[in-house]
Short mmCIF file of C-alpha atoms in Angstrom, two decimals:
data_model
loop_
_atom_site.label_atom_id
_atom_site.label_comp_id
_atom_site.label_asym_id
_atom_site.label_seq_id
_atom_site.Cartn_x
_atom_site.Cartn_y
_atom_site.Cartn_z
CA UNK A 1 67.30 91.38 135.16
CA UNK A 2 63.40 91.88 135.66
CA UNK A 3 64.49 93.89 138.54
CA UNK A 4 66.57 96.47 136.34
CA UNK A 5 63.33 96.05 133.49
CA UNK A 6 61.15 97.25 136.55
CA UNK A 7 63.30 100.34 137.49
CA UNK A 8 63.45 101.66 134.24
CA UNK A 9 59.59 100.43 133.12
CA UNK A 10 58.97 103.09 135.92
CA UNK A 11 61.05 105.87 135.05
CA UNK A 12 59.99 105.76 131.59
CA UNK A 13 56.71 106.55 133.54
CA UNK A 14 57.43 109.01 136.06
CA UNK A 15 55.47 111.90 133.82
CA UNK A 16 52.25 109.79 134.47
CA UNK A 17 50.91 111.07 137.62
CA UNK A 18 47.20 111.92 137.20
CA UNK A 19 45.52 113.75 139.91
CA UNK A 20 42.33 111.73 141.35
CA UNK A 21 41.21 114.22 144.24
CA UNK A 22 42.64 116.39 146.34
CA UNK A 23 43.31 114.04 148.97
CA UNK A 24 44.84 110.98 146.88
CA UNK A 25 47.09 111.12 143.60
CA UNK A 26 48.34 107.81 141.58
CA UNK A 27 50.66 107.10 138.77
CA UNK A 28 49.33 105.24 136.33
CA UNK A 29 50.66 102.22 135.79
CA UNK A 30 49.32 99.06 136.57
CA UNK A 31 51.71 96.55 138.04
CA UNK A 32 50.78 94.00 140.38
CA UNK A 33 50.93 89.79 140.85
CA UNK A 34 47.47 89.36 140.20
CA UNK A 35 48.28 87.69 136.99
CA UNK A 36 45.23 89.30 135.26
CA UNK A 37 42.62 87.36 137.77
CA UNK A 38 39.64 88.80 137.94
CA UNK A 39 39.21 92.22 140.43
CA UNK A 40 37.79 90.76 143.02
CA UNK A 41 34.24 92.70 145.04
CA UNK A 42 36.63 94.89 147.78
CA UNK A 43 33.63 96.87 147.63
CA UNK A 44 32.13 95.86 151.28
CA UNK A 45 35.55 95.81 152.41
CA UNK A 46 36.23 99.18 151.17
CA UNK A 47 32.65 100.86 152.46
CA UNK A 48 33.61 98.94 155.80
CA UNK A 49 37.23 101.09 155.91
CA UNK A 50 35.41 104.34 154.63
CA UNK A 51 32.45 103.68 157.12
CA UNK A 52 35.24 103.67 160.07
CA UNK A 53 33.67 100.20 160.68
CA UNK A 54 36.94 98.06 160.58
CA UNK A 55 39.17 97.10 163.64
CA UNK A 56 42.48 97.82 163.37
CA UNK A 57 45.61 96.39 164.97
CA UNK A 58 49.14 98.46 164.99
CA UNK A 59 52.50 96.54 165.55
CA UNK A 60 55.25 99.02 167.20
CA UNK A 61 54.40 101.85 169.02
CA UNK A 62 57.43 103.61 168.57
CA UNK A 63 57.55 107.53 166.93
CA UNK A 64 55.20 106.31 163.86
CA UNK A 65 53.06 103.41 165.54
CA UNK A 66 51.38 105.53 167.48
CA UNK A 67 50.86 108.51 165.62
CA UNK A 68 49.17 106.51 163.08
CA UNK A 69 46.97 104.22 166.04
CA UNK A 70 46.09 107.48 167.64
CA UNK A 71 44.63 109.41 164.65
CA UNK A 72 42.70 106.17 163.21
CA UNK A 73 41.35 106.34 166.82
CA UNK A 74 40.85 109.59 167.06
CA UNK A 75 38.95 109.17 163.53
CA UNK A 76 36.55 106.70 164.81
CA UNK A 77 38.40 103.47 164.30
CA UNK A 78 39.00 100.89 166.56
CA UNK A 79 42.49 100.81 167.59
CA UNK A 80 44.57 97.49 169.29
CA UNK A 81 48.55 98.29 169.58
CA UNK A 82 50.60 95.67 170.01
CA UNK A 83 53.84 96.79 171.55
CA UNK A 84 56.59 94.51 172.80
CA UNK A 85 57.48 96.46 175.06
CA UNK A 86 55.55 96.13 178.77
CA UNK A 87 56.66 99.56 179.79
CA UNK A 88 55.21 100.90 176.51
CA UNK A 89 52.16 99.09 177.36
CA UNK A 90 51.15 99.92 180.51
CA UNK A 91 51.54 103.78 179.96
CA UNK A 92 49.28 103.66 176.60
CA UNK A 93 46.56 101.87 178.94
CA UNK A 94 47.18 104.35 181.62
CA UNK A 95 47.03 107.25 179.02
CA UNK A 96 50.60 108.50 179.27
CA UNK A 97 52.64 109.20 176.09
CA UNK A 98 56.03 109.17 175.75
CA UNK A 99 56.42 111.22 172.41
CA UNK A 100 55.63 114.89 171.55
CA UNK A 101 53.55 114.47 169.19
CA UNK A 102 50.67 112.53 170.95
CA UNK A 103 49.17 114.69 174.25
CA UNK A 104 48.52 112.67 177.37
CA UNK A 105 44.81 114.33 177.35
CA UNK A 106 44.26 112.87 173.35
CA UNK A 107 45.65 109.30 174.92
CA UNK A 108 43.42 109.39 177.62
CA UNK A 109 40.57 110.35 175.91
CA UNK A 110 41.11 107.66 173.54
CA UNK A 111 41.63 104.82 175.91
CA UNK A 112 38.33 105.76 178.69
CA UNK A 113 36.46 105.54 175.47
CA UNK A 114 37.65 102.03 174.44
CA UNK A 115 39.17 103.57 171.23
CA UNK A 116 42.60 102.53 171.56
CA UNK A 117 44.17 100.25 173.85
CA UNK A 118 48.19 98.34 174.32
CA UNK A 119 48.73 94.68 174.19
CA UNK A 120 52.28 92.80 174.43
CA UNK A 121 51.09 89.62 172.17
CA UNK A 122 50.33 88.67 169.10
CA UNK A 123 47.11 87.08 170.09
CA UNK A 124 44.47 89.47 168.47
CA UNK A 125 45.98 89.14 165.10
CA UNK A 126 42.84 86.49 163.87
CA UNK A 127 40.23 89.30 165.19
CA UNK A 128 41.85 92.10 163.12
CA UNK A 129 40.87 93.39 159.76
CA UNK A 130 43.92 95.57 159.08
CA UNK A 131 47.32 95.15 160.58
CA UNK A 132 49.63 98.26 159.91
CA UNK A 133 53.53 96.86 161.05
CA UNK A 134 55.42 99.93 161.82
CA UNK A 135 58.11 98.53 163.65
CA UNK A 136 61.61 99.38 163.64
CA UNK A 137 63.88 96.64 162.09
CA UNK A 138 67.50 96.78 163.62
CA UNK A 139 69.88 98.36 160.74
CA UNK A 140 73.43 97.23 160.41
CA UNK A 141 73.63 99.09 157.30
CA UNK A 142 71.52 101.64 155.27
CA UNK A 143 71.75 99.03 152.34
CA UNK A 144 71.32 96.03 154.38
CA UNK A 145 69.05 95.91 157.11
CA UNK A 146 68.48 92.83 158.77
CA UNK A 147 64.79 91.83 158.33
CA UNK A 148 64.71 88.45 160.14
CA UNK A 149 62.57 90.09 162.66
CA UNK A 150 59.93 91.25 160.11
CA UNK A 151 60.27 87.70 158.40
CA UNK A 152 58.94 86.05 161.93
CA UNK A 153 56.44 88.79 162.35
CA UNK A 154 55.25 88.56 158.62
CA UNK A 155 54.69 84.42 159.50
CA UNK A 156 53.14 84.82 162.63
CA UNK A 157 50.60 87.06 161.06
CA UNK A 158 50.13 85.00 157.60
CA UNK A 159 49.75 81.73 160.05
CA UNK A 160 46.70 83.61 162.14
CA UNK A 161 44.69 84.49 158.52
CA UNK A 162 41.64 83.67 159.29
CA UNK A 163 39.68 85.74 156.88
CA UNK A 164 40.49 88.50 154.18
CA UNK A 165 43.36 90.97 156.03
CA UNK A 166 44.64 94.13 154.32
CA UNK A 167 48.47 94.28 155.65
CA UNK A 168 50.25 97.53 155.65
CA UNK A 169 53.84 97.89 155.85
CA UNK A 170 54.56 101.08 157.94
CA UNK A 171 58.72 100.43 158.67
CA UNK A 172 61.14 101.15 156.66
CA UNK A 173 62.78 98.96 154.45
CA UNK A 174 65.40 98.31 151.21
CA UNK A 175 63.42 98.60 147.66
CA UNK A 176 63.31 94.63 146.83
CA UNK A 177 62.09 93.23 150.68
CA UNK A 178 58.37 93.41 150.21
CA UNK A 179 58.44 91.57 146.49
CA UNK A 180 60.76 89.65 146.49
CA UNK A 181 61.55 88.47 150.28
CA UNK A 182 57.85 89.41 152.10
CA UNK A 183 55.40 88.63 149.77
CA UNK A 184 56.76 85.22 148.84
CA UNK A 185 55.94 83.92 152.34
CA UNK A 186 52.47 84.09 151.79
CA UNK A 187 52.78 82.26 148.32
CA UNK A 188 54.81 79.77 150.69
CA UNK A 189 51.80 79.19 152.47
CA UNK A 190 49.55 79.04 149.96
CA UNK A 191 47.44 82.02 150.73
CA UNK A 192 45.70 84.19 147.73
CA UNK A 193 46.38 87.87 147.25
CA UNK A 194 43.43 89.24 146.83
CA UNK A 195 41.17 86.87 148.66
CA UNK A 196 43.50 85.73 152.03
CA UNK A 197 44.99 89.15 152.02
CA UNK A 198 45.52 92.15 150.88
CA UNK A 199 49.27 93.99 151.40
CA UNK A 200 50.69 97.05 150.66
CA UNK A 201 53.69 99.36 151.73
CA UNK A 202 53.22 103.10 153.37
CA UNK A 203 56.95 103.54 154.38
CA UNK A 204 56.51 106.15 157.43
CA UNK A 205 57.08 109.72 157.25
CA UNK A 206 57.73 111.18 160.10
CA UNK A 207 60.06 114.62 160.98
CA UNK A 208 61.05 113.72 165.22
CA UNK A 209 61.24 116.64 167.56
CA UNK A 210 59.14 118.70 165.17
CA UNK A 211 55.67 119.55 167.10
CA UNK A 212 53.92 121.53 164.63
CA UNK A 213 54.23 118.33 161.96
CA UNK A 214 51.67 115.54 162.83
CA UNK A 215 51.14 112.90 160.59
CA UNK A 216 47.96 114.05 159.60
CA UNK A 217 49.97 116.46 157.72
CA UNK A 218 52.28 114.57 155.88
CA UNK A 219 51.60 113.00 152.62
CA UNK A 220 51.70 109.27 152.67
CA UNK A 221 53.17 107.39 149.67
CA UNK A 222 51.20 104.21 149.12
CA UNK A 223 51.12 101.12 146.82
CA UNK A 224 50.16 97.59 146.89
CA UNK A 225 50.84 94.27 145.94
CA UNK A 226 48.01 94.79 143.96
CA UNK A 227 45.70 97.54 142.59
CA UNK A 228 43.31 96.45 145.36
CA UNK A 229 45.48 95.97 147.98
CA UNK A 230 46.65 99.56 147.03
CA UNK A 231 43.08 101.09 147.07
CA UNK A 232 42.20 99.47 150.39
CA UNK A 233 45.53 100.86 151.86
CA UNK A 234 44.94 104.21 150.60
CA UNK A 235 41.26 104.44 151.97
CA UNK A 236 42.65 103.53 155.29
CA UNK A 237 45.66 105.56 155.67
CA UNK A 238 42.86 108.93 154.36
CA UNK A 239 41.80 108.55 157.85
CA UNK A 240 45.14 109.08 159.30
CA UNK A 241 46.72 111.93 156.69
CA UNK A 242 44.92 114.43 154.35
CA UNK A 243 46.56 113.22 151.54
CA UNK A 244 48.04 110.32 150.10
CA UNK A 245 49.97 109.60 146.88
CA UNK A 246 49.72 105.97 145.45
CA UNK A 247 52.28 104.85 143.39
CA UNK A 248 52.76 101.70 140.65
CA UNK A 249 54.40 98.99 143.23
CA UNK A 250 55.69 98.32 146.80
CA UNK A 251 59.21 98.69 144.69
CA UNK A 252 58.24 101.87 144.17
CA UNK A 253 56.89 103.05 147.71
CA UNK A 254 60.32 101.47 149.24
CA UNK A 255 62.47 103.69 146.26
CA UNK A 256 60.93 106.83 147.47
CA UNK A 257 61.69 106.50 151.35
CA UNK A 258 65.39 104.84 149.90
CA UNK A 259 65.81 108.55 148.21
CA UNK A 260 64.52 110.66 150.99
CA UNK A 261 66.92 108.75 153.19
CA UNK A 262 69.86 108.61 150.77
CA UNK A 263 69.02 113.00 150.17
CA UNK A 264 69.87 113.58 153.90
CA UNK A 265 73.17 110.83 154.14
CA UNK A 266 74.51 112.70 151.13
CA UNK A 267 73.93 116.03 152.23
CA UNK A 268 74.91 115.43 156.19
CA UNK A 269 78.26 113.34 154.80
CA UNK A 270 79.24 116.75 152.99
CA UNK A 271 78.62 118.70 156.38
CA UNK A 272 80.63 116.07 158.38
CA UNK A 273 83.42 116.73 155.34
CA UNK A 274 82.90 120.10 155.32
CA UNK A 275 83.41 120.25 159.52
CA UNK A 276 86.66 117.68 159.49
CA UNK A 277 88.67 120.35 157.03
CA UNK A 278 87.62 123.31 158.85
CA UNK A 279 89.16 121.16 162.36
CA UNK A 280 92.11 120.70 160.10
CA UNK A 281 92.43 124.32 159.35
CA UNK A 282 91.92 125.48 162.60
CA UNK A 283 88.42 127.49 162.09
CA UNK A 284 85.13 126.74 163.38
CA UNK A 285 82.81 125.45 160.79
CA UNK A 286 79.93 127.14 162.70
CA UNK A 287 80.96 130.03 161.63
CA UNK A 288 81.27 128.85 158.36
CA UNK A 289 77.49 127.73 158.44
CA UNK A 290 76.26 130.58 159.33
CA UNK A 291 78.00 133.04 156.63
CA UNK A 292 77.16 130.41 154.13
CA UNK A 293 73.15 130.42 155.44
CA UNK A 294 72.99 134.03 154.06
CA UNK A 295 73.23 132.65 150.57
CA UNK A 296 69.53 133.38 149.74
CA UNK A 297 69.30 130.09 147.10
CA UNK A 298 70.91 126.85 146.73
CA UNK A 299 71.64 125.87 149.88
CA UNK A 300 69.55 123.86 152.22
CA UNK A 301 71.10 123.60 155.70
CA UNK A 302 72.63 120.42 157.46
CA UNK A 303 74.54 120.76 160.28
CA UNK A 304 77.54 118.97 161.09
CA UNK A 305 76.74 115.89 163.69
CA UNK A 306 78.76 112.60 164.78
CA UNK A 307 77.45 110.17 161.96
CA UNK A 308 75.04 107.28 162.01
CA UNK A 309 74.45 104.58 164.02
CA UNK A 310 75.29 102.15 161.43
CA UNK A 311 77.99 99.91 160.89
CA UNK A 312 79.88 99.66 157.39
CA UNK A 313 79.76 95.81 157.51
CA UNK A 314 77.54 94.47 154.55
CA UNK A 315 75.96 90.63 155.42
CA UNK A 316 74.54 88.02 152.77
CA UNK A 317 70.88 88.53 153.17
CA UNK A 318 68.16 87.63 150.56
CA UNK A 319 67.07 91.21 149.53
CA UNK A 320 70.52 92.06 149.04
CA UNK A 321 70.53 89.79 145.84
CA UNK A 322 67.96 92.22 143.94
CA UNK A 323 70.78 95.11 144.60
CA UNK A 324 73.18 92.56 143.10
CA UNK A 325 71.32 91.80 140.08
CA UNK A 326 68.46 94.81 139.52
CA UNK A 327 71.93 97.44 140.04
CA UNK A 328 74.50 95.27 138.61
CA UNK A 329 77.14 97.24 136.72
CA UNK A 330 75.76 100.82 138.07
CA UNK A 331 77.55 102.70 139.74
CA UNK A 332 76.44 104.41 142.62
CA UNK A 333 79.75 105.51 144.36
CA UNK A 334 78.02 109.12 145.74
CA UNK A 335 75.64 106.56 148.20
CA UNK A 336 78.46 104.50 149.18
CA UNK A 337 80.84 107.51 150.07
CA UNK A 338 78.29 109.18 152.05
CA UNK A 339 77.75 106.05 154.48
CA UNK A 340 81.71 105.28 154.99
CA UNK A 341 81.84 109.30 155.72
CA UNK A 342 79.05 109.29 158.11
CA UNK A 343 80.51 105.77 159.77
CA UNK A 344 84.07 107.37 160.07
CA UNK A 345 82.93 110.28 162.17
CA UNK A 346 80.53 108.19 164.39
CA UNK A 347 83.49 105.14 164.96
CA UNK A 348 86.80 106.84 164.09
CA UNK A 349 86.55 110.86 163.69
CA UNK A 350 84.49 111.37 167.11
CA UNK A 351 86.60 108.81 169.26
CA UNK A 352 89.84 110.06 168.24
CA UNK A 353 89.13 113.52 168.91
CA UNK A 354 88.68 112.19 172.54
CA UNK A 355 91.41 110.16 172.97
CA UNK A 356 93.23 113.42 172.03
CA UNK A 357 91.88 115.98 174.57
CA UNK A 358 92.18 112.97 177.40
CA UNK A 359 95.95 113.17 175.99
CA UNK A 360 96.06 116.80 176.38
CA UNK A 361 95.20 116.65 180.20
CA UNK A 362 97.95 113.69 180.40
CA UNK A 363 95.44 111.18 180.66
CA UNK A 364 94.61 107.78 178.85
CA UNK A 365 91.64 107.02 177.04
CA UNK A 366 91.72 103.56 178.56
CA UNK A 367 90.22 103.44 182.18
CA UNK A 368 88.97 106.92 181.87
CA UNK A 369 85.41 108.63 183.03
CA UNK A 370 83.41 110.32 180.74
CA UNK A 371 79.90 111.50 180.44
CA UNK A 372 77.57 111.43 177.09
CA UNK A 373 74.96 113.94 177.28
CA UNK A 374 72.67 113.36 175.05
CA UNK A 375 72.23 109.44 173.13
CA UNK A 376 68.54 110.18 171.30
CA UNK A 377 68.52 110.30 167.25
CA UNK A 378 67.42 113.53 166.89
CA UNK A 379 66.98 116.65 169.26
CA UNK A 380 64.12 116.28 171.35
CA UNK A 381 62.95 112.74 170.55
CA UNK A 382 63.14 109.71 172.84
CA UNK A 383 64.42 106.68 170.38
CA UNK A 384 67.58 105.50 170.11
CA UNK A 385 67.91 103.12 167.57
CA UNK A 386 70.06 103.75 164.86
CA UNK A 387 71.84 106.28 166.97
CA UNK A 388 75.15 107.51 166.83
CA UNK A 389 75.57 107.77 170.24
CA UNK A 390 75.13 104.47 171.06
CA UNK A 391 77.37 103.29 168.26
CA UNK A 392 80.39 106.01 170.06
CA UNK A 393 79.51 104.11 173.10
CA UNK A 394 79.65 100.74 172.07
CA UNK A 395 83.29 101.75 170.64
CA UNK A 396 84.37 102.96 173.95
CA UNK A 397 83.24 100.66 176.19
CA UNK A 398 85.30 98.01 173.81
CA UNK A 399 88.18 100.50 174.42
CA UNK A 400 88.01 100.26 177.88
CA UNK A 401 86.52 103.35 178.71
CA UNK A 402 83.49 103.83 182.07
CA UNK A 403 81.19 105.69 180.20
CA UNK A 404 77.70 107.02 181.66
CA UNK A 405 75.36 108.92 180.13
CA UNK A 406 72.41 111.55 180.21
CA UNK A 407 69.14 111.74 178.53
CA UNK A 408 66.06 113.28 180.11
CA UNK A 409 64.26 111.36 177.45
CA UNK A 410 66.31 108.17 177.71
CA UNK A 411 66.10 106.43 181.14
CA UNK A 412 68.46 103.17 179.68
CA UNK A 413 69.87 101.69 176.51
CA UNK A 414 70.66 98.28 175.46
CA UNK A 415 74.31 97.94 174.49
CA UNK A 416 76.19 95.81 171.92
CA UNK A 417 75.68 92.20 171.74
CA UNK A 418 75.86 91.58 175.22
CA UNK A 419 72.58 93.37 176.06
CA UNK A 420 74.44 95.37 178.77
CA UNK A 421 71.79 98.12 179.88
CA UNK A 422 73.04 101.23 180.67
CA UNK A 423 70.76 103.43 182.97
CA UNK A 424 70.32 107.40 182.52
CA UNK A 425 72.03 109.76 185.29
CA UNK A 426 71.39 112.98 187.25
CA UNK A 427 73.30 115.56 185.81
CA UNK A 428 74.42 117.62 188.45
CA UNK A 429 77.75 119.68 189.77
CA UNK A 430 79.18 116.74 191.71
CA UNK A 431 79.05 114.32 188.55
CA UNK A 432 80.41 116.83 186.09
CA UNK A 433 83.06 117.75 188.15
CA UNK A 434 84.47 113.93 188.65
CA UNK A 435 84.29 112.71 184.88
CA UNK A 436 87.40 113.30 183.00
CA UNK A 437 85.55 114.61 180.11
CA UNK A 438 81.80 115.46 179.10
CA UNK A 439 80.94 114.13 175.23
CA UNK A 440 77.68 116.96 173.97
CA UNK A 441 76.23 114.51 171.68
CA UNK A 442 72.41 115.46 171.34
CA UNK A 443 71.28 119.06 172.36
CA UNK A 444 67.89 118.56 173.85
CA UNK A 445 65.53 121.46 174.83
CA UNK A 446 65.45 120.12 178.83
CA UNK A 447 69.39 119.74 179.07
CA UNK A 448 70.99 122.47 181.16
CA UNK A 449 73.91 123.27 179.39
CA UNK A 450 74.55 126.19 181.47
CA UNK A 451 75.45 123.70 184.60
CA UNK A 452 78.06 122.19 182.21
CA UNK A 453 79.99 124.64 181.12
CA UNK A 454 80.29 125.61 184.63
CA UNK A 455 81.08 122.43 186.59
CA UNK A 456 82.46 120.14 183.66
CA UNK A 457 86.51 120.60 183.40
CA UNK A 458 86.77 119.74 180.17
CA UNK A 459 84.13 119.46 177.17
CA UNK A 460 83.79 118.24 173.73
CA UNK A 461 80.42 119.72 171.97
CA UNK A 462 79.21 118.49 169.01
CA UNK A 463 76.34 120.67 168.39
CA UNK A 464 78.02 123.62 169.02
CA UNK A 465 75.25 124.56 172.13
CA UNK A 466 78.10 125.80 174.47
CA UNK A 467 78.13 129.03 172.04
CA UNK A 468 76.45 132.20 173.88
CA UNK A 469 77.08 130.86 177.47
CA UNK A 470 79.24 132.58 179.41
CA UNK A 471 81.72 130.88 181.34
CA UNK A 472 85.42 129.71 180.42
CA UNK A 473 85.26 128.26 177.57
CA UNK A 474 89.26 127.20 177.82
CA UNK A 475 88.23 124.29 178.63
CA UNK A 476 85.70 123.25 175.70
CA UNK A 477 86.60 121.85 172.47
CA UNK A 478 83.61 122.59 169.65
CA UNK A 479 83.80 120.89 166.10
#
């Protein structure tokens, strides 16, 4: 119940923005667990963050983590990442990146002049003054993420406190986790907001495979567990973004990424839709897409793609109780459809549409060979979690199928619960030519899709990039 009171407290406030400066805005509404203790004197901590004068430590180096380490290092800041990952590691210190948004030359800079450099442990934590976490927590569900991983993190940073900490929460997470299932660790513990630590939520904002969008140019949404834990978190993140917009609560912050998240599953689901009853009635919803893009308003454009990497499968976790209770009796069946849409063409819609052109050639989708080119998230980005290739893989391998894949960005995946790795291949004419069929998933930039069309006897492309090249395209099913 005070999690429904909380919801609408803040929509009955949503009018109450009030702009501060050009580089921050707020809404004003106080709403915080400082119980109406005194404010305590953040002001040395503050000048120390607008004075560049703090050490900061970043947790996951992924897409986000080290954008963000990167341009507080660039800024003057002292940068640690911590990246669990050795590979990760040893190319920050050697000043290679591995994402397209962070130059080798910036990375090197950064690291000859002791600005930024990679660790694999936790063991810097006590030296820190702000700890930004921005790494990715596995998803089984876009309402249920399982957290356990940030729960050990969270405790392994509230057990190395050794003086005043602001903690920023850079990942992604369901409104309710940093309230009600976060935050209460540290009351666990008995540490003091406002004089232990400070912590506040930044969810990340990030557009993969886009160059010209740095996230210097993206507005960061920011509130706190408190007003001060807010303004710390704000002063920091002004070093990393031109602008940032502060809102009443972590509830809040984690509600705004929810929506921009839940915009593009509704929107994508009624693409996928759109594509499955245009393969029904036998026309190509390309075609479709682009006709309908010459409507000069209302229309923003999706394009169809094989789902999400998510399973339908909902598990008891403890921030699923504030859905229960805050949304109890709401419907919200638009959300819900989207997700079962977007599951059925990653595990159902995309497999069967193999099994049927293996059928066509006379062959069985059991024991067969077949290529996935592509297995990233997005065009042009080398992550892979939450991706719906993997989840299409996963389902074939269970159905018996040899399955290799491609990824010039991708050298080898972890797979299902076995942690089978799967390791990227050459794509070349002798390959293409022995798979039964090749699966387009992801149309990267670097992919020759020229040399499949031509070698490849019989394709299935997903992203429509076969279009324009010449060749036979008999042999090349596009949805």
């Amino acid at each position: 119940m005070a999690g429904t009171f909380l919801i609408l407290r803040i929509w009955r406030n949503m009018d109450s923005y009030i702009k501060v400066s050009e580089d921050s805005l707020y809404i004003n509404i106080e709403n915080d667990v400082s119980n109406g203790n005194p404010a305590p004197d953040i002001q040395e901590f503050l000048n120390k963050i607008e004075n560049k004068n703090v050490t900061v430590g970043v947790i996951g180096l992924g897409y986000s983590g080290l954008q963000i380490a990167t341009a507080l290092a660039s800024s003057g800041i002292s940068v640690t990442g911590i990246e669990f990952d050795r590979e990760k590691v040893k190319k920050i210190n050697r000043g290679v990146s591995y994402i397209e948004n962070v130059s080798s030359e910036t990375l090197g800079k950064l690291v000859e002049t002791d600005r930024l450099y990679a660790v694999h442990d936790m063991a810097v934590l006590s030296e820190l003054d702000v700890v930004i976490i921005s790494d990715q927590i596995p998803s089984r569900h876009p309402l249920n993420k399982d957290i356990s991983f940030m729960m050990a993190l969270m405790e392994k940073i509230i057990a190395s406190l050794e003086k005043p900490q602001l903690i920023i929460i850079d990942t992604v997470m369901v409104p309710g986790t940093t309230r009600d299932v976060l935050y209460p660790l540290f009351v666990e513990q008995k540490k003091s907001v406002n004089a232990d630590f400070f912590l506040a939520v930044a969810p990340e904002r990030t557009d993969p495979g886009n160059k010209k969008m740095s996230v210097s140019m993206i507005p960061r949404v920011v509130a706190g567990i408190t007003k001060e834990s807010r303004i710390l978190a704000s002063a920091l993140l002004q070093h990393v973004t031109k602008q940032t917009v502060q809102v009443s609560s972590p509830l809040a912050a984690e509600m705004v990424k929810f929506f921009e998240n839940s915009y593009r599953w509704v929107n994508s689901a009624l693409v996928n839709e759109m594509m499955m009853m245009c393969n029904k009635l036998g026309i190509s919803v390309w075609e479709v897409m682009h006709a309908v893009k010459s409507n000069p308003f209302d229309y923003f454009r999706y394009l169809p793609s094989p789902g999400y990497g998510v399973t339908s499968q909902y598990n008891e976790e403890p921030f699923e109780l504030f859905w229960k209770k805050a949304l109890s009796g709401l419907r919200y069946d638009i959300l819900g459809k989207a997700i079962d849409i977007n599951t059925y063409i990653t595990r159902d819609f995309i497999v069967d549409m193999i099994s049927e052109l293996l059928n066509d050639q006379k062959k069985c989708l059991n024991g067969a060979n077949i290529l996935i080119v592509g297995i990233a998230n997005k065009k042009d980005v080398g992550e892979w979690n939450e991706s719906s290739a993997v989840e299409i893989i996963k389902v074939l391998i269970n159905k018996k199928v040899n399955v290799y894949y491609h990824d010039p960005l991708i050298s080898h995946v972890t797979i299902g619960k076995g942690h089978d790795t799967l390791s990227s291949i050459a794509l070349n004419a002798e390959m293409l030519a022995w798979v039964d069929l090749t699966v387009i998933l992801m149309d990267h930039s670097d992919i020759n899709f020229e040399t499949i069309v031509e070698h490849a006897p019989l394709i299935l492309d997903t992203k429509n990039v076969t279009h324009g090249i010449k060749g036979d395209k008999k042999n090349i099913k596009v949805i």
